[in-house]
mmCIF file of C-alpha atoms in Angstrom:
data_model
loop_
_atom_site.group_PDB
_atom_site.id
_atom_site.type_symbol
_atom_site.label_atom_id
_atom_site.label_comp_id
_atom_site.label_asym_id
_atom_site.label_seq_id
_atom_site.Cartn_x
_atom_site.Cartn_y
_atom_site.Cartn_z
ATOM 1 C CA MET A 19 -23.036 0.861 -15.976
ATOM 2 C CA SER A 20 -24.785 0.587 -12.631
ATOM 3 C CA GLU A 21 -22.538 -2.077 -11.057
ATOM 4 C CA LEU A 22 -19.437 -0.169 -12.089
ATOM 5 C CA ASP A 23 -20.870 3.150 -10.860
ATOM 6 C CA THR A 24 -21.722 1.642 -7.472
ATOM 7 C CA LEU A 25 -18.177 0.310 -7.183
ATOM 8 C CA ILE A 26 -16.626 3.657 -8.156
ATOM 9 C CA GLN A 27 -18.830 5.590 -5.696
ATOM 10 C CA LEU A 28 -17.930 3.261 -2.785
ATOM 11 C CA LEU A 29 -14.241 3.324 -3.679
ATOM 12 C CA ALA A 30 -14.327 7.177 -3.702
ATOM 13 C CA ARG A 31 -15.289 7.060 0.003
ATOM 14 C CA LEU A 32 -11.978 5.548 0.974
ATOM 15 C CA PRO A 33 -9.498 8.049 2.423
ATOM 16 C CA GLY A 34 -6.912 9.047 -0.140
ATOM 17 C CA LEU A 35 -9.084 8.266 -3.147
ATOM 18 C CA GLY A 36 -11.040 10.993 -4.939
ATOM 19 C CA PRO A 37 -13.483 10.550 -7.828
ATOM 20 C CA ARG A 38 -10.749 10.291 -10.438
ATOM 21 C CA SER A 39 -8.552 7.872 -8.542
ATOM 22 C CA ALA A 40 -11.622 5.818 -7.619
ATOM 23 C CA ARG A 41 -12.317 5.392 -11.388
ATOM 24 C CA ARG A 42 -8.700 4.363 -11.915
ATOM 25 C CA ALA A 43 -8.895 1.903 -9.007
ATOM 26 C CA ALA A 44 -12.211 0.419 -10.322
ATOM 27 C CA LEU A 45 -10.644 -0.095 -13.759
ATOM 28 C CA HIS A 46 -7.561 -1.634 -12.188
ATOM 29 C CA LEU A 47 -9.814 -4.040 -10.247
ATOM 30 C CA ILE A 48 -11.964 -4.981 -13.262
ATOM 31 C CA LYS A 49 -8.817 -5.787 -15.235
ATOM 32 C CA ARG A 50 -7.563 -8.036 -12.342
ATOM 33 C CA ARG A 51 -10.831 -9.781 -11.626
ATOM 34 C CA GLU A 52 -9.319 -13.082 -10.394
ATOM 35 C CA GLY A 53 -6.021 -11.779 -9.102
ATOM 36 C CA LEU A 54 -7.161 -8.798 -7.070
ATOM 37 C CA MET A 55 -10.891 -7.981 -7.113
ATOM 38 C CA MET A 56 -12.237 -11.322 -5.839
ATOM 39 C CA PRO A 57 -9.457 -11.739 -3.207
ATOM 40 C CA LEU A 58 -10.013 -8.142 -1.962
ATOM 41 C CA ALA A 59 -13.772 -8.677 -1.678
ATOM 42 C CA ALA A 60 -13.122 -11.883 0.235
ATOM 43 C CA ALA A 61 -10.578 -10.165 2.509
ATOM 44 C CA MET A 62 -13.151 -7.468 3.343
ATOM 45 C CA GLN A 63 -15.726 -10.018 4.216
ATOM 46 C CA GLY A 64 -13.205 -12.004 6.179
ATOM 47 C CA ALA A 65 -12.037 -8.974 8.159
ATOM 48 C CA ALA A 66 -15.626 -7.835 8.729
ATOM 49 C CA ALA A 67 -16.488 -11.230 10.170
ATOM 50 C CA ALA A 68 -13.355 -11.932 12.166
ATOM 51 C CA VAL A 69 -11.886 -8.682 13.453
ATOM 52 C CA ARG A 70 -13.256 -7.406 16.768
ATOM 53 C CA PRO A 71 -12.012 -4.818 19.343
ATOM 54 C CA CYS A 72 -10.025 -6.273 22.243
ATOM 55 C CA SER A 73 -12.096 -5.948 25.415
ATOM 56 C CA GLN A 74 -8.975 -5.040 27.425
ATOM 57 C CA CYS A 75 -7.203 -2.455 25.279
ATOM 58 C CA GLY A 76 -9.413 -1.622 22.268
ATOM 59 C CA ASN A 77 -6.908 -2.914 19.715
ATOM 60 C CA LEU A 78 -8.472 -4.731 16.725
ATOM 61 C CA ASP A 79 -7.683 -8.432 16.328
ATOM 62 C CA THR A 80 -9.302 -11.768 15.513
ATOM 63 C CA MET A 81 -8.743 -12.883 19.144
ATOM 64 C CA ASP A 82 -10.015 -11.319 22.351
ATOM 65 C CA PRO A 83 -7.858 -10.482 24.282
ATOM 66 C CA CYS A 84 -5.697 -9.361 21.328
ATOM 67 C CA ALA A 85 -2.298 -10.813 20.494
ATOM 68 C CA ILE A 86 -0.484 -7.971 22.305
ATOM 69 C CA CYS A 87 -2.569 -8.366 25.522
ATOM 70 C CA ARG A 88 -1.991 -12.125 25.424
ATOM 71 C CA ASP A 89 1.757 -11.944 24.785
ATOM 72 C CA PRO A 90 3.472 -12.999 28.101
ATOM 73 C CA GLU A 91 6.744 -11.426 26.859
ATOM 74 C CA ARG A 92 5.172 -7.965 26.940
ATOM 75 C CA ASP A 93 5.343 -5.940 30.162
ATOM 76 C CA ALA A 94 1.844 -5.688 31.608
ATOM 77 C CA THR A 95 2.902 -2.959 34.052
ATOM 78 C CA VAL A 96 3.507 -0.353 31.320
ATOM 79 C CA ILE A 97 0.456 0.874 29.366
ATOM 80 C CA CYS A 98 0.821 3.220 26.425
ATOM 81 C CA VAL A 99 -2.309 5.250 25.693
ATOM 82 C CA VAL A 100 -2.910 6.108 22.024
ATOM 83 C CA GLU A 101 -5.748 7.942 20.312
ATOM 84 C CA ASP A 102 -6.205 5.591 17.421
ATOM 85 C CA LEU A 103 -5.226 2.166 16.109
ATOM 86 C CA ALA A 104 -3.029 3.836 13.471
ATOM 87 C CA ASP A 105 -0.930 5.334 16.313
ATOM 88 C CA LEU A 106 -0.542 1.866 17.855
ATOM 89 C CA TRP A 107 0.643 0.510 14.488
ATOM 90 C CA ALA A 108 3.122 3.378 14.170
ATOM 91 C CA LEU A 109 4.572 2.635 17.593
ATOM 92 C CA GLU A 110 4.702 -1.133 16.861
ATOM 93 C CA ARG A 111 6.746 -0.390 13.713
ATOM 94 C CA THR A 112 9.418 1.187 15.895
ATOM 95 C CA ALA A 113 9.744 -2.081 17.865
ATOM 96 C CA ALA A 114 10.918 0.176 20.695
ATOM 97 C CA PHE A 115 8.000 -0.405 23.026
ATOM 98 C CA ARG A 116 7.526 -3.809 24.769
ATOM 99 C CA GLY A 117 4.627 -2.905 27.087
ATOM 100 C CA ARG A 118 0.880 -2.946 26.343
ATOM 101 C CA TYR A 119 -1.454 -0.427 24.817
ATOM 102 C CA HIS A 120 -4.808 1.214 25.394
ATOM 103 C CA VAL A 121 -6.658 2.648 22.399
ATOM 104 C CA LEU A 122 -8.970 5.586 23.298
ATOM 105 C CA GLY A 123 -10.817 5.748 19.970
ATOM 106 C CA GLY A 124 -10.535 9.560 19.722
ATOM 107 C CA THR A 125 -9.787 12.634 21.785
ATOM 108 C CA LEU A 126 -11.931 14.847 24.004
ATOM 109 C CA SER A 127 -13.457 17.635 21.909
ATOM 110 C CA ALA A 128 -16.045 20.059 23.206
ATOM 111 C CA LEU A 129 -16.568 21.255 19.626
ATOM 112 C CA ASP A 130 -17.463 17.785 18.291
ATOM 113 C CA GLY A 131 -19.345 16.855 21.487
ATOM 114 C CA VAL A 132 -16.894 14.128 22.459
ATOM 115 C CA GLY A 133 -16.862 13.711 26.257
ATOM 116 C CA PRO A 134 -14.960 11.268 28.533
ATOM 117 C CA GLU A 135 -17.835 8.750 28.382
ATOM 118 C CA ASP A 136 -17.451 8.528 24.582
ATOM 119 C CA LEU A 137 -13.855 7.378 24.887
ATOM 120 C CA ASN A 138 -12.417 4.113 26.235
ATOM 121 C CA ILE A 139 -11.194 5.889 29.471
ATOM 122 C CA SER A 140 -13.057 4.151 32.350
ATOM 123 C CA ARG A 141 -11.750 0.772 31.192
ATOM 124 C CA LEU A 142 -8.214 2.283 31.184
ATOM 125 C CA ILE A 143 -8.514 3.458 34.797
ATOM 126 C CA THR A 144 -9.557 -0.093 35.914
ATOM 127 C CA ARG A 145 -6.265 -1.418 34.400
ATOM 128 C CA LEU A 146 -4.082 0.906 36.483
ATOM 129 C CA GLY A 147 -2.594 0.450 39.955
ATOM 130 C CA PRO A 148 0.436 1.217 42.084
ATOM 131 C CA GLY A 149 3.786 0.215 40.540
ATOM 132 C CA MET A 150 2.425 0.698 37.006
ATOM 133 C CA GLU A 151 3.454 3.244 34.391
ATOM 134 C CA LEU A 152 1.045 5.026 32.021
ATOM 135 C CA ILE A 153 2.678 6.561 28.965
ATOM 136 C CA LEU A 154 0.477 9.156 27.281
ATOM 137 C CA ALA A 155 1.320 8.917 23.536
ATOM 138 C CA LEU A 156 -1.281 11.390 22.333
ATOM 139 C CA ASN A 157 -0.945 13.732 19.372
ATOM 140 C CA ALA A 158 0.737 17.087 20.125
ATOM 141 C CA THR A 159 -2.497 18.901 19.269
ATOM 142 C CA VAL A 160 -4.808 20.941 21.551
ATOM 143 C CA GLU A 161 -7.313 18.040 21.714
ATOM 144 C CA GLY A 162 -4.570 15.459 22.301
ATOM 145 C CA GLN A 163 -3.016 17.460 25.131
ATOM 146 C CA THR A 164 -6.407 18.275 26.711
ATOM 147 C CA THR A 165 -7.135 14.522 26.743
ATOM 148 C CA ALA A 166 -3.707 13.790 28.167
ATOM 149 C CA HIS A 167 -4.271 16.164 31.075
ATOM 150 C CA TYR A 168 -7.741 14.735 31.716
ATOM 151 C CA ILE A 169 -6.383 11.143 31.796
ATOM 152 C CA ALA A 170 -3.442 12.196 34.030
ATOM 153 C CA ASP A 171 -5.936 13.651 36.555
ATOM 154 C CA ARG A 172 -8.145 10.542 36.463
ATOM 155 C CA ALA A 173 -5.057 8.236 36.797
ATOM 156 C CA GLU A 174 -3.592 10.016 39.786
ATOM 157 C CA PRO A 175 -5.658 8.271 42.514
ATOM 158 C CA THR A 176 -4.654 4.831 41.125
ATOM 159 C CA GLY A 177 -1.019 5.399 42.142
ATOM 160 C CA ALA A 178 0.321 4.719 38.649
ATOM 161 C CA LYS A 179 3.215 6.792 37.390
ATOM 162 C CA VAL A 180 2.227 8.975 34.423
ATOM 163 C CA SER A 181 4.603 10.080 31.640
ATOM 164 C CA ARG A 182 4.243 11.509 28.171
ATOM 165 C CA LEU A 183 6.286 11.344 24.918
ATOM 166 C CA ALA A 184 9.159 13.812 24.735
ATOM 167 C CA GLN A 185 8.680 16.865 22.562
ATOM 168 C CA GLY A 186 11.538 18.415 20.589
ATOM 169 C CA VAL A 187 13.378 18.503 17.282
ATOM 170 C CA PRO A 188 12.470 15.508 15.084
ATOM 171 C CA ILE A 189 15.387 13.322 13.882
ATOM 172 C CA GLY A 190 16.657 14.824 10.615
ATOM 173 C CA GLY A 191 14.779 18.061 11.316
ATOM 174 C CA GLU A 192 16.305 21.382 10.373
ATOM 175 C CA LEU A 193 15.855 24.182 12.894
ATOM 176 C CA ASP A 194 15.244 26.676 10.124
ATOM 177 C CA TYR A 195 12.075 24.792 9.082
ATOM 178 C CA LEU A 196 10.652 24.106 12.551
ATOM 179 C CA ASP A 197 7.778 26.062 14.064
ATOM 180 C CA GLU A 198 8.313 28.244 17.091
ATOM 181 C CA GLY A 199 6.329 25.947 19.390
ATOM 182 C CA THR A 200 8.541 22.934 18.698
ATOM 183 C CA LEU A 201 11.729 24.991 19.100
ATOM 184 C CA THR A 202 10.488 26.446 22.394
ATOM 185 C CA ALA A 203 9.623 22.964 23.649
ATOM 186 C CA ALA A 204 13.030 21.644 22.553
ATOM 187 C CA LEU A 205 14.816 24.526 24.337
ATOM 188 C CA ASN A 206 12.849 24.129 27.549
ATOM 189 C CA ALA A 207 13.426 20.335 27.582
ATOM 190 C CA ARG A 208 17.164 20.610 26.714
ATOM 191 C CA ARG A 209 19.328 17.845 28.157
ATOM 192 C CA ALA A 210 22.935 17.882 29.434
ATOM 193 C CA LEU A 211 25.410 16.304 27.013
ATOM 194 C CA MET B 1 -3.744 -9.846 12.705
ATOM 195 C CA SER B 2 -3.800 -12.052 9.629
ATOM 196 C CA GLU B 3 -7.220 -10.960 8.233
ATOM 197 C CA LEU B 4 -6.273 -7.284 8.682
ATOM 198 C CA ASP B 5 -2.847 -7.792 7.125
ATOM 199 C CA THR B 6 -4.326 -9.537 4.102
ATOM 200 C CA LEU B 7 -6.759 -6.696 3.653
ATOM 201 C CA ILE B 8 -4.014 -4.071 3.971
ATOM 202 C CA GLN B 9 -1.735 -5.840 1.506
ATOM 203 C CA LEU B 10 -4.513 -6.160 -1.137
ATOM 204 C CA LEU B 11 -5.567 -2.512 -0.675
ATOM 205 C CA ALA B 12 -1.952 -1.449 -1.166
ATOM 206 C CA ARG B 13 -2.105 -2.919 -4.691
ATOM 207 C CA LEU B 14 -4.743 -0.394 -5.758
ATOM 208 C CA PRO B 15 -3.336 2.495 -7.794
ATOM 209 C CA GLY B 16 -2.984 5.620 -5.697
ATOM 210 C CA LEU B 17 -2.689 3.735 -2.396
ATOM 211 C CA GLY B 18 0.703 3.027 -0.827
ATOM 212 C CA PRO B 19 1.409 0.987 2.365
ATOM 213 C CA ARG B 20 0.516 3.910 4.661
ATOM 214 C CA SER B 21 -2.694 4.940 2.932
ATOM 215 C CA ALA B 22 -3.703 1.237 2.632
ATOM 216 C CA ARG B 23 -3.468 1.001 6.426
ATOM 217 C CA ARG B 24 -5.579 4.165 6.756
ATOM 218 C CA ALA B 25 -8.135 2.776 4.291
ATOM 219 C CA ALA B 26 -8.294 -0.596 6.108
ATOM 220 C CA LEU B 27 -8.933 1.219 9.407
ATOM 221 C CA HIS B 28 -11.539 3.395 7.761
ATOM 222 C CA LEU B 29 -13.262 0.258 6.422
ATOM 223 C CA ILE B 30 -13.154 -1.608 9.745
ATOM 224 C CA LYS B 31 -14.774 1.340 11.487
ATOM 225 C CA ARG B 32 -17.525 1.421 8.838
ATOM 226 C CA ARG B 33 -18.226 -2.301 8.717
ATOM 227 C CA GLU B 34 -21.926 -2.066 7.780
ATOM 228 C CA GLY B 35 -21.913 1.250 5.993
ATOM 229 C CA LEU B 36 -18.964 0.773 3.712
ATOM 230 C CA MET B 37 -16.926 -2.435 4.035
ATOM 231 C CA MET B 38 -19.772 -4.930 3.392
ATOM 232 C CA PRO B 39 -21.321 -2.819 0.564
ATOM 233 C CA LEU B 40 -17.916 -2.405 -1.120
ATOM 234 C CA ALA B 41 -17.213 -6.166 -0.916
ATOM 235 C CA ALA B 42 -20.626 -6.804 -2.444
ATOM 236 C CA ALA B 43 -20.078 -4.227 -5.178
ATOM 237 C CA MET B 44 -16.822 -5.841 -6.129
ATOM 238 C CA GLN B 45 -18.443 -9.254 -6.376
ATOM 239 C CA GLY B 46 -21.329 -7.742 -8.319
ATOM 240 C CA ALA B 47 -19.081 -6.006 -10.786
ATOM 241 C CA ALA B 48 -16.877 -9.122 -11.141
ATOM 242 C CA ALA B 49 -19.926 -11.182 -11.962
ATOM 243 C CA ALA B 50 -21.848 -8.733 -14.154
ATOM 244 C CA VAL B 51 -19.374 -6.503 -16.022
ATOM 245 C CA ARG B 52 -18.091 -7.844 -19.340
ATOM 246 C CA PRO B 53 -16.299 -6.282 -22.376
ATOM 247 C CA CYS B 54 -18.607 -5.284 -25.233
ATOM 248 C CA SER B 55 -17.939 -7.622 -28.166
ATOM 249 C CA GLN B 56 -18.265 -4.674 -30.535
ATOM 250 C CA CYS B 57 -16.213 -1.905 -29.000
ATOM 251 C CA GLY B 58 -14.402 -3.278 -25.969
ATOM 252 C CA ASN B 59 -16.224 -0.956 -23.523
ATOM 253 C CA LEU B 60 -17.112 -2.552 -20.207
ATOM 254 C CA ASP B 61 -20.799 -2.924 -19.357
ATOM 255 C CA THR B 62 -23.326 -5.323 -17.884
ATOM 256 C CA MET B 63 -24.905 -5.666 -21.375
ATOM 257 C CA ASP B 64 -23.327 -6.865 -24.606
ATOM 258 C CA PRO B 65 -23.447 -4.846 -26.829
ATOM 259 C CA CYS B 66 -22.822 -2.067 -24.357
ATOM 260 C CA ALA B 67 -25.218 0.870 -23.673
ATOM 261 C CA ILE B 68 -23.291 3.131 -26.049
ATOM 262 C CA CYS B 69 -23.301 0.608 -28.932
ATOM 263 C CA ARG B 70 -27.038 -0.022 -28.381
ATOM 264 C CA ASP B 71 -28.009 3.658 -28.177
ATOM 265 C CA PRO B 72 -29.861 4.493 -31.448
ATOM 266 C CA GLU B 73 -29.310 8.222 -30.793
ATOM 267 C CA ARG B 74 -25.586 7.810 -31.217
ATOM 268 C CA ASP B 75 -24.071 8.116 -34.680
ATOM 269 C CA ALA B 76 -22.819 4.670 -35.776
ATOM 270 C CA THR B 77 -20.848 6.163 -38.685
ATOM 271 C CA VAL B 78 -18.342 7.932 -36.373
ATOM 272 C CA ILE B 79 -16.002 5.742 -34.336
ATOM 273 C CA CYS B 80 -13.619 7.232 -31.801
ATOM 274 C CA VAL B 81 -10.603 5.012 -31.030
ATOM 275 C CA VAL B 82 -9.243 5.238 -27.440
ATOM 276 C CA GLU B 83 -6.420 3.440 -25.743
ATOM 277 C CA ASP B 84 -8.190 2.675 -22.490
ATOM 278 C CA LEU B 85 -11.604 2.707 -20.851
ATOM 279 C CA ALA B 86 -10.475 5.672 -18.695
ATOM 280 C CA ASP B 87 -10.056 7.683 -21.930
ATOM 281 C CA LEU B 88 -13.601 6.736 -23.043
ATOM 282 C CA TRP B 89 -14.938 7.929 -19.653
ATOM 283 C CA ALA B 90 -12.944 11.233 -20.012
ATOM 284 C CA LEU B 91 -14.529 11.831 -23.441
ATOM 285 C CA GLU B 92 -17.999 10.928 -22.185
ATOM 286 C CA ARG B 93 -17.702 13.477 -19.395
ATOM 287 C CA THR B 94 -17.260 16.230 -22.020
ATOM 288 C CA ALA B 95 -20.645 15.197 -23.548
ATOM 289 C CA ALA B 96 -19.144 16.587 -26.781
ATOM 290 C CA PHE B 97 -19.034 13.324 -28.720
ATOM 291 C CA ARG B 98 -22.217 11.610 -29.876
ATOM 292 C CA GLY B 99 -20.664 8.795 -31.943
ATOM 293 C CA ARG B 100 -19.460 5.374 -30.867
ATOM 294 C CA TYR B 101 -16.123 4.147 -29.455
ATOM 295 C CA HIS B 102 -13.538 1.481 -29.906
ATOM 296 C CA VAL B 103 -11.324 0.606 -26.946
ATOM 297 C CA LEU B 104 -7.891 -0.791 -27.989
ATOM 298 C CA GLY B 105 -6.828 -1.996 -24.553
ATOM 299 C CA GLY B 106 -3.316 -0.506 -24.872
ATOM 300 C CA THR B 107 -0.841 0.835 -27.409
ATOM 301 C CA LEU B 108 1.717 -0.783 -29.647
ATOM 302 C CA SER B 109 5.027 -1.037 -27.803
ATOM 303 C CA ALA B 110 8.068 -2.924 -29.115
ATOM 304 C CA LEU B 111 9.671 -2.511 -25.694
ATOM 305 C CA ASP B 112 6.814 -4.219 -23.832
ATOM 306 C CA GLY B 113 6.278 -6.752 -26.634
ATOM 307 C CA VAL B 114 2.759 -5.435 -27.473
ATOM 308 C CA GLY B 115 2.006 -6.098 -31.211
ATOM 309 C CA PRO B 116 -1.097 -5.407 -33.283
ATOM 310 C CA GLU B 117 -2.520 -8.859 -32.516
ATOM 311 C CA ASP B 118 -2.483 -8.018 -28.761
ATOM 312 C CA LEU B 119 -4.802 -5.035 -29.301
ATOM 313 C CA ASN B 120 -8.449 -4.865 -30.349
ATOM 314 C CA ILE B 121 -7.501 -3.699 -33.859
ATOM 315 C CA SER B 122 -8.770 -6.382 -36.265
ATOM 316 C CA ARG B 123 -12.317 -5.993 -34.835
ATOM 317 C CA LEU B 124 -12.018 -2.257 -35.406
ATOM 318 C CA ILE B 125 -11.182 -2.662 -39.097
ATOM 319 C CA THR B 126 -14.262 -4.881 -39.602
ATOM 320 C CA ARG B 127 -16.422 -2.033 -38.270
ATOM 321 C CA LEU B 128 -15.165 0.470 -40.836
ATOM 322 C CA GLY B 129 -16.403 1.227 -44.347
ATOM 323 C CA PRO B 130 -16.877 4.002 -46.896
ATOM 324 C CA GLY B 131 -18.771 7.059 -45.584
ATOM 325 C CA MET B 132 -17.532 6.463 -42.040
ATOM 326 C CA GLU B 133 -15.223 8.539 -39.899
ATOM 327 C CA LEU B 134 -12.549 7.218 -37.576
ATOM 328 C CA ILE B 135 -11.283 9.638 -34.924
ATOM 329 C CA LEU B 136 -7.936 8.641 -33.411
ATOM 330 C CA ALA B 137 -8.115 9.904 -29.755
ATOM 331 C CA LEU B 138 -4.836 8.385 -28.629
ATOM 332 C CA ASN B 139 -2.442 9.878 -26.149
ATOM 333 C CA ALA B 140 0.060 12.342 -27.485
ATOM 334 C CA THR B 141 2.946 10.004 -26.528
ATOM 335 C CA VAL B 142 5.381 8.131 -28.803
ATOM 336 C CA GLU B 143 3.479 4.860 -28.350
ATOM 337 C CA GLY B 144 0.087 6.577 -28.848
ATOM 338 C CA GLN B 145 1.165 8.268 -32.051
ATOM 339 C CA THR B 146 2.864 5.070 -33.375
ATOM 340 C CA THR B 147 -0.401 3.198 -32.790
ATOM 341 C CA ALA B 148 -2.360 6.017 -34.464
ATOM 342 C CA HIS B 149 -0.215 5.771 -37.606
ATOM 343 C CA TYR B 150 -0.507 1.959 -37.683
ATOM 344 C CA ILE B 151 -4.303 2.127 -37.424
ATOM 345 C CA ALA B 152 -4.530 4.896 -40.025
ATOM 346 C CA ASP B 153 -2.593 2.605 -42.454
ATOM 347 C CA ARG B 154 -4.772 -0.360 -41.769
ATOM 348 C CA ALA B 155 -7.961 1.736 -42.070
ATOM 349 C CA GLU B 156 -7.047 3.270 -45.434
ATOM 350 C CA PRO B 157 -8.323 0.400 -47.640
ATOM 351 C CA THR B 158 -11.735 0.474 -45.921
ATOM 352 C CA GLY B 159 -12.471 3.922 -47.364
ATOM 353 C CA ALA B 160 -13.230 5.453 -43.954
ATOM 354 C CA LYS B 161 -12.103 9.023 -43.319
ATOM 355 C CA VAL B 162 -9.431 9.149 -40.613
ATOM 356 C CA SER B 163 -8.885 12.127 -38.263
ATOM 357 C CA ARG B 164 -7.097 12.758 -35.025
ATOM 358 C CA LEU B 165 -7.561 15.090 -32.045
ATOM 359 C CA ALA B 166 -6.212 18.642 -32.482
ATOM 360 C CA GLN B 167 -2.940 19.418 -30.738
ATOM 361 C CA GLY B 168 -2.224 22.853 -29.297
ATOM 362 C CA VAL B 169 -2.417 25.092 -26.268
ATOM 363 C CA PRO B 170 -4.703 23.645 -23.580
ATOM 364 C CA ILE B 171 -7.572 25.899 -22.378
ATOM 365 C CA GLY B 172 -6.253 28.029 -19.542
ATOM 366 C CA GLY B 173 -2.688 27.123 -20.472
ATOM 367 C CA GLU B 174 0.076 29.753 -20.138
ATOM 368 C CA LEU B 175 2.606 29.791 -22.976
ATOM 369 C CA ASP B 176 5.398 30.342 -20.489
ATOM 370 C CA TYR B 177 4.767 26.958 -18.907
ATOM 371 C CA LEU B 178 4.235 24.914 -22.064
ATOM 372 C CA ASP B 179 6.845 22.617 -23.530
ATOM 373 C CA GLU B 180 8.417 23.364 -26.917
ATOM 374 C CA GLY B 181 6.709 20.423 -28.614
ATOM 375 C CA THR B 182 3.227 21.710 -27.739
ATOM 376 C CA LEU B 183 4.090 25.255 -28.738
ATOM 377 C CA THR B 184 5.559 24.067 -32.095
ATOM 378 C CA ALA B 185 2.377 21.996 -32.727
ATOM 379 C CA ALA B 186 0.150 24.945 -31.835
ATOM 380 C CA LEU B 187 2.126 27.311 -34.131
ATOM 381 C CA ASN B 188 2.063 24.834 -37.070
ATOM 382 C CA ALA B 189 -1.670 24.246 -36.669
ATOM 383 C CA ARG B 190 -2.560 27.970 -36.186
ATOM 384 C CA ARG B 191 -5.979 28.993 -37.451
ATOM 385 C CA ALA B 192 -7.209 32.226 -39.098
ATOM 386 C CA LEU B 193 -9.221 34.450 -36.746
#
C-alpha cells in the first residue's frame, strides 16, 4: 500500500484535510483516475513551473509584472497593501477596488521573529510618491495593526496619503453578537446620516 | 491566472474542500512548491500508475492479489463483505479482524439504477463454500441492509455460514441521544450478563 499511503500522507498536509478526509480524498482520486487524479497532478506541475511572484507587487501570476500590474485600466496611483494573496483574492471578488496591490507576505511579529526585512516592505516604499494613496487593508489583529502603523511611519516621507479600511459593524451583523471592540470602534467612527 | 485557476477548480472537486478551502489549499501548495506540491503531484502519478483493484477481493493495492489476500497468516475461510474501500480501512484500523475481505464497490439501489451485476457480487459467490463464514459488514442503511439480504440469499446454496455485524448502543453512547431504531435494536439483541 506504499503508493496509496504516500498519497494519503501528502494530502493530509493540505489545510482543511485531516487524516480521515485525506483517506476519503485519496479514494475519490483513485476512483477518478483519468477524470481528476491525472489532471490534478498535471495542474500542480503546471502551476509549479509557471506561477511566479510579481516583482512589483508580490502577487502570483504566470507573467511578471502580473496581470493586475500590467492592466492600464487600473489606477497606478492607489496601492492597496494586503498581508497575503488570499486577501488580494478576497478584495478582487468584491470588484470594488480598481487600483493596484502590494502583497507583504505576512505581518510583523516579534514572537515569530518576523522583522521588516522579512516582508516585502522596502519594495513598497519605492513604489510610493507624492499624489499617491496607500490603503492599508491589513487584518484587524494586533500583528496586522502593528504592521499597519510601521508601514504608515515608513510611508510618511514619501508624501503618499495613507488610509486604512473602515472598522465597524459588518453588513448583516447583529449588535447583540458583536464583540465590545467592534462596537466601540463602530461608535467612535459613527457617521452623520 | 489560468494555471492557478485550473489548480483551484480541480482541488475544489476533492471531497471536503469547497471553493474557499480549495483556494487556501492552492496557496498552501504554491508556497511549498518543492516540499509539498511536486511530491504530491508525483504521488498522484505514482498511485495512478501502480494501484490496481485486487482481482480476488476488489481491494486496491500495487500487487494483485493484494497484500491481504496474499497474507498466509490471515484466515481464508472468513470473508468480510464491505461496501467500500474506506470501510475496509476502518475495519483494518481496529486490528480485530484477521480474515479476508470482499469489496462490493457500492450497494444495490433501485433509485440510482445499481443492480447486482454492477457490484462485485458474482466473484464473491465463487469464493464461498461449505465450512466458510461470510460476515456482512454493510452500513446500517436501507440500501446496505437490502444488499446484505440479497447477498445472504445468493450465498445460501454455497453452504457458507452468513453473519452480520451486531447492532446496538455504540461504545461511549448515551441512551438519551440515541435514535429509537438503535435503542429498539439494542433492546431486542440484549445479552445475559
